[in-house]
């Protein structure tokens, strides 16, 4: 009697089923992750046009494909060992997936081989064409040398022309110097002649005044002549020639021109000039009417003006030396701006000049946007200047930025030991800066917490122990005496 053995349907316990599902999913995910990387490499193949790139892609794909096959075998082996109906179904599904992957790999691999063969063929064609192009390259080089020779010849001719032009320029320059010297001599000679004319006019004016005085002319005319200023004349060697009497045959036209051009001259003066023209020659003596010189008065004026000029030069140098570079730190912005604007006001610069000075004296970061704003507002300098100051105020002058900068500076200061008491002065500088900022209405509200224990205690913690004890004692007595919650920040200083 034959016995038929039926295969028993194997099943996992709930816990075993969970473990099986977790491990099978983990192995399956590893396989799929490797295949995803292979697909990423396959996408690059159509766009690869160099032999080196294709070789690298082929190597990477083959390496990952081998890893994919190994992981797939591990997965199928694990599923097979389970020997359940579910595991049989999983193996069947994965085999279909695996066959699809293998077909895709073979297709891409053949495509890579084909592209590599095409590139090798193209390279061989290029190398063969290179040999044939060497002769044409040499011919082209020879033609280029011929063209270069023509340009060298033209360059030589131009250099000759340049040398000739430079020689002509030198000659013209020398001629201009000679002409300038001759012009200078001529102007000096004309100046001497004009000086002689002025001297003659002054002497004749004195003659007119003397004549009016002698003839007892009308009082308005005499008083008007006395009010006219003397024309200063520099004494020269020509004045010695007037030791003899100077004849005045008639009043020159220049005197009439000068006097008639002055407003409010009595009309009777014309009568005087008419009568003087009809008088016989007047021969005044030079000793009676000495020539006045202005050498002494000129020296006196120069002597009085020298201190003013010196002060002006010193003040100019001092103002220019007051310009300092901005260090792009918020805590220094207010003082820098006040000093900068004070100097520009005293110099009386224009808005465009002030923008140039800002670009020059601002810091590394701030000068960048200042250059941009200046270039964008070249047509309207006042507006550009105001925009630069607005941007500086926004970047460095806002109260919260100043507060943050002071906090950083204070927090960065290290604790002072008994041996480092000299550093107390450095801490005092920072605290003085904070106190000065607190006096500024813009920063009073933000910095008011320094008037409380939350602002003072971190500072006290940086002091030596004996100073901490001293501050604690002093604070207690001060609060008790004044009946306040905490002493002001100024007391700490």
mmCIF file of C-alpha atoms in Angstrom, residues 9 81 89 94 101 152 176 180 192 195 230 237 240 259 261 288 313-314 316 395 416 426:
data_model
loop_
_atom_site.group_PDB
_atom_site.id
_atom_site.type_symbol
_atom_site.label_atom_id
_atom_site.label_comp_id
_atom_site.label_asym_id
_atom_site.label_seq_id
_atom_site.Cartn_x
_atom_site.Cartn_y
_atom_site.Cartn_z
ATOM 1 C CA UNK A 9 1.547 24.185 4.634
ATOM 2 C CA UNK A 81 14.330 29.498 3.241
ATOM 3 C CA UNK A 89 4.669 34.606 -4.167
ATOM 4 C CA UNK A 94 10.886 39.678 -7.427
ATOM 5 C CA UNK A 101 16.347 45.202 -14.387
ATOM 6 C CA UNK A 152 56.142 95.863 -39.845
ATOM 7 C CA UNK A 176 56.172 129.311 -27.984
ATOM 8 C CA UNK A 180 55.996 134.075 -24.342
ATOM 9 C CA UNK A 192 56.308 151.057 -17.082
ATOM 10 C CA UNK A 195 53.140 153.919 -14.448
ATOM 11 C CA UNK A 230 45.619 160.621 -3.723
ATOM 12 C CA UNK A 237 64.419 156.653 -11.278
ATOM 13 C CA UNK A 240 64.643 162.358 -10.783
ATOM 14 C CA UNK A 259 36.748 163.051 -13.458
ATOM 15 C CA UNK A 261 33.098 159.324 -14.776
ATOM 16 C CA UNK A 288 56.663 172.085 -4.018
ATOM 17 C CA UNK A 313 46.756 128.152 6.572
ATOM 18 C CA UNK A 314 47.017 126.624 10.038
ATOM 19 C CA UNK A 316 43.000 124.722 6.877
ATOM 20 C CA UNK A 395 22.965 100.578 9.460
ATOM 21 C CA UNK A 416 39.675 91.118 36.482
ATOM 22 C CA UNK A 426 39.923 99.627 30.408
#
